[in-house]
Coordinates of C-alpha atoms in Angstrom, one line a residue:
X1 CA 100.9 115.3 92.5
X2 CA 97.2 114.7 92.1
X3 CA 97.4 112.7 89.0
X4 CA 99.6 109.9 90.0
X5 CA 99.1 106.3 88.8
X6 CA 100.8 104.3 91.6
X7 CA 101.3 105.2 95.1
X8 CA 103.8 103.0 96.7
X9 CA 103.2 102.8 100.5
X10 CA 105.4 99.8 101.7
X11 CA 107.3 100.2 104.9
X12 CA 110.9 100.9 105.1
X13 CA 113.2 98.0 104.0
X14 CA 110.1 96.1 102.5
X15 CA 111.1 96.6 98.7
X16 CA 109.4 100.0 98.3
X17 CA 112.2 101.6 96.3
X18 CA 112.3 98.5 93.9
X19 CA 108.3 98.8 93.5
X20 CA 108.8 102.6 92.7
X21 CA 111.6 102.0 90.2
X22 CA 109.8 98.9 88.7
X23 CA 106.5 101.0 88.0
X24 CA 108.3 104.1 87.0
X25 CA 110.1 102.0 84.4
X26 CA 106.8 101.1 82.6
X27 CA 105.9 104.8 82.3
X28 CA 103.4 104.9 85.0
X29 CA 103.8 108.3 87.3
X30 CA 104.8 106.7 90.6
X31 CA 105.6 108.0 93.9
X32 CA 106.4 106.4 97.3
X33 CA 105.8 107.4 101.0
X34 CA 105.9 105.0 103.9
X35 CA 103.2 107.3 105.8
X36 CA 102.0 111.0 106.1
X37 CA 105.1 112.1 107.9
X38 CA 107.3 110.6 105.1
X39 CA 105.0 112.1 102.5
X40 CA 105.5 115.6 104.2
X41 CA 109.2 115.3 104.4
X42 CA 109.7 114.3 100.7
X43 CA 107.1 116.6 99.1
X44 CA 106.8 119.4 101.6
X45 CA 103.2 119.3 102.4
X46 CA 100.6 117.2 104.4
X47 CA 98.8 115.7 101.3
X48 CA 99.3 112.0 101.9
X49 CA 95.4 111.3 101.9
X50 CA 94.6 114.1 99.7
X51 CA 96.8 112.6 97.0
X52 CA 95.1 109.4 97.2
X53 CA 91.7 110.9 96.8
X54 CA 92.5 113.4 94.1
X55 CA 94.3 110.8 91.9
X56 CA 91.5 108.2 92.1
X57 CA 88.8 110.8 91.2
X58 CA 88.8 110.2 87.5
X59 CA 91.0 107.2 86.9
X60 CA 92.3 104.0 88.6
X61 CA 95.0 104.4 91.3
X62 CA 97.2 101.5 92.1
X63 CA 98.1 101.4 95.8
X64 CA 101.0 98.9 96.4
X65 CA 102.2 97.6 99.7
X66 CA 104.4 94.8 100.9
X67 CA 104.9 92.8 104.0
X68 CA 108.1 91.6 105.6
X69 CA 108.6 89.7 108.7
X70 CA 109.3 91.8 111.6
X71 CA 112.6 90.8 112.8
X72 CA 114.5 90.7 109.5
X73 CA 112.7 94.2 108.7
X74 CA 113.9 95.9 111.9
X75 CA 117.5 94.4 111.3
X76 CA 117.5 95.7 107.8
X77 CA 116.2 99.1 108.9
X78 CA 118.9 99.2 111.8
X79 CA 121.6 98.9 109.3
X80 CA 120.2 101.2 106.7
X81 CA 119.7 103.8 109.2
X82 CA 122.7 103.2 111.6
X83 CA 125.2 103.6 108.9
X84 CA 123.9 107.4 108.6
X85 CA 122.7 108.1 112.1
X86 CA 124.7 106.0 114.6
X87 CA 128.4 107.3 115.4
X88 CA 131.1 105.0 114.4
X89 CA 128.4 102.3 113.4
X90 CA 130.7 100.4 111.0
X91 CA 133.5 100.5 113.3
X92 CA 131.5 98.6 115.9
X93 CA 132.2 94.9 116.2
X94 CA 129.1 92.6 115.6
X95 CA 128.7 91.7 119.3
X96 CA 128.3 95.5 120.0
X97 CA 125.9 96.0 117.2
X98 CA 123.7 93.1 118.4
X99 CA 123.5 94.4 122.0
X100 CA 122.8 98.0 120.8
X101 CA 120.0 96.6 118.5
X102 CA 118.3 94.6 121.2
X103 CA 118.6 97.3 123.9
X104 CA 117.6 100.3 121.9
X105 CA 116.0 99.4 118.5
X106 CA 114.3 96.1 118.4
X107 CA 111.3 97.7 120.1
X108 CA 111.6 101.1 119.0
X109 CA 111.9 100.8 115.5
X110 CA 108.5 101.5 113.9
X111 CA 106.3 98.8 112.9
X112 CA 103.5 100.8 111.2
X113 CA 101.3 99.4 108.7
X114 CA 99.7 102.4 106.9
X115 CA 97.4 100.5 104.8
X116 CA 95.1 99.9 107.6
X117 CA 94.8 103.6 108.2
X118 CA 94.1 104.2 104.5
X119 CA 91.4 101.5 104.7
X120 CA 89.7 103.5 107.5
X121 CA 90.2 107.1 106.2
X122 CA 88.9 106.2 102.7
X123 CA 86.2 103.9 103.9
X124 CA 87.4 101.1 101.9
X125 CA 86.0 97.8 103.0
X126 CA 88.6 95.1 104.2
X127 CA 86.7 92.2 102.5
X128 CA 89.8 90.6 100.8
X129 CA 92.5 88.6 102.4
X130 CA 95.8 87.9 101.3
X131 CA 95.8 84.8 99.2
X132 CA 98.6 82.4 100.4
X133 CA 98.3 80.5 97.2
X134 CA 99.0 83.4 94.9
X135 CA 101.3 85.1 97.4
X136 CA 99.4 88.4 97.1
X137 CA 96.4 90.5 98.0
X138 CA 94.4 92.1 95.2
X139 CA 91.3 94.3 95.6
X140 CA 89.5 96.5 93.3
X141 CA 87.1 99.2 95.1
X142 CA 85.8 102.1 93.1
X143 CA 88.9 103.6 91.4
X144 CA 91.2 102.1 94.0
X145 CA 93.5 99.0 93.1
X146 CA 95.1 97.7 96.2
X147 CA 98.0 95.2 96.0
X148 CA 99.9 93.7 99.0
X149 CA 102.9 91.5 98.2
X150 CA 105.2 89.5 100.7
X151 CA 108.9 90.4 100.8
X152 CA 109.7 86.8 101.2
X153 CA 108.4 86.3 97.5
X154 CA 110.3 89.2 96.2
X155 CA 112.1 86.9 93.5
X156 CA 108.7 86.3 92.0
X157 CA 107.2 89.8 92.2
X158 CA 107.4 90.2 88.5
X159 CA 105.4 87.2 87.9
X160 CA 102.9 88.2 90.6
X161 CA 102.4 91.7 89.0
X162 CA 102.2 90.4 85.5
X163 CA 99.5 88.0 86.7
X164 CA 97.7 90.9 88.5
X165 CA 97.8 93.4 85.6
X166 CA 97.8 91.1 82.7
X167 CA 100.8 92.7 81.0
X168 CA 104.6 91.8 81.5
X169 CA 106.2 93.4 84.4
X170 CA 109.9 93.0 85.1
X171 CA 111.0 93.9 88.6
X172 CA 113.8 96.5 88.5
X173 CA 115.9 96.2 91.8
X174 CA 116.9 99.3 93.6
X175 CA 118.3 100.0 97.2
X176 CA 119.3 96.4 97.8
X177 CA 121.5 95.7 100.7
X178 CA 124.2 93.7 98.6
X179 CA 125.2 97.1 97.1
X180 CA 125.7 98.9 100.6
X181 CA 128.9 99.8 102.3
X182 CA 127.5 97.9 105.4
X183 CA 126.7 94.5 103.5
X184 CA 129.5 92.5 105.1
X185 CA 128.8 93.7 108.5
X186 CA 125.1 92.9 108.0
X187 CA 125.8 89.5 106.9
X188 CA 127.8 88.7 110.1
X189 CA 125.2 90.3 112.2
X190 CA 122.5 87.9 110.6
X191 CA 124.8 84.9 111.4
X192 CA 125.3 85.7 115.1
X193 CA 122.1 87.4 116.0
X194 CA 119.9 86.1 118.6
X195 CA 116.6 87.7 119.6
X196 CA 115.3 88.2 123.3
X197 CA 112.9 85.3 123.9
X198 CA 110.6 88.0 125.6
X199 CA 110.2 89.7 122.3
X200 CA 108.9 86.3 120.8
X201 CA 106.7 85.4 123.6
X202 CA 105.2 88.9 124.3
X203 CA 105.3 90.8 121.0
X204 CA 105.7 88.5 118.1
X205 CA 102.8 86.0 119.1
X206 CA 100.5 88.8 119.4
X207 CA 101.4 90.7 116.2
X208 CA 98.1 90.9 114.1
X209 CA 100.0 91.6 110.8
X210 CA 102.2 88.9 111.3
X211 CA 99.2 86.5 111.5
X212 CA 97.5 88.1 108.5
X213 CA 100.3 87.3 106.2
X214 CA 101.8 84.1 107.5
X215 CA 99.8 80.7 107.5
X216 CA 99.7 79.1 110.9
X217 CA 102.4 76.6 109.6
X218 CA 104.4 79.5 108.6
X219 CA 104.0 81.3 111.8
X220 CA 104.9 78.3 113.8
X221 CA 108.0 77.7 111.7
X222 CA 109.1 81.3 112.1
X223 CA 108.5 81.4 115.7
X224 CA 110.3 78.0 116.2
X225 CA 113.4 79.3 114.2
X226 CA 113.8 82.3 116.2
X227 CA 113.3 80.5 119.5
X228 CA 116.2 78.4 118.5
X229 CA 118.2 81.6 117.9
X230 CA 117.1 83.5 121.1
X231 CA 118.5 84.5 124.4

């Protein structure tokens, strides 16, 4: 565990499984964990930060993350987990799913960005910002290579990673919604969904990560789009 090449830390429903499969395909020892709790659950010990430290002692370690706009990520997470954890989830009509989501899940689904904790714990300076022209963040510090992609740009991730690492990298998709039993329900939900205006006005507009990875124009466009689809 302490000699990995790539550690995927992207949050749930941000393309982390696709990134893990992609790097594993090019024969790099790759693991993924959304956070220390997830790491402990999957690997059976509290070694999230130790793995980062030990795997970077004598060689380069790639830490790769991805950002996804919050409303879409929360909806995707709601369906991914709802199918397994909410009784009769797929038997519910769309209106009832929307009511349940807005009432119990919109605010409670975690919005963690573990990369910020990694910067703090490992004393990595946050001196590189997301490049809106290239559609990624790329930072080298000691033996750490930090990459942050944007889920909106997932169709071009292969191109981005090829540019970053100067070698051909083809994205291998995995865990995509189109292949899930809930996909038709999910599509109908997206067509009918209206977000509470309160969420936009009190939470979204103050979301620091949203501002980091969206230009002012993109922020305005996104907020306007959801205000037009709000209640």
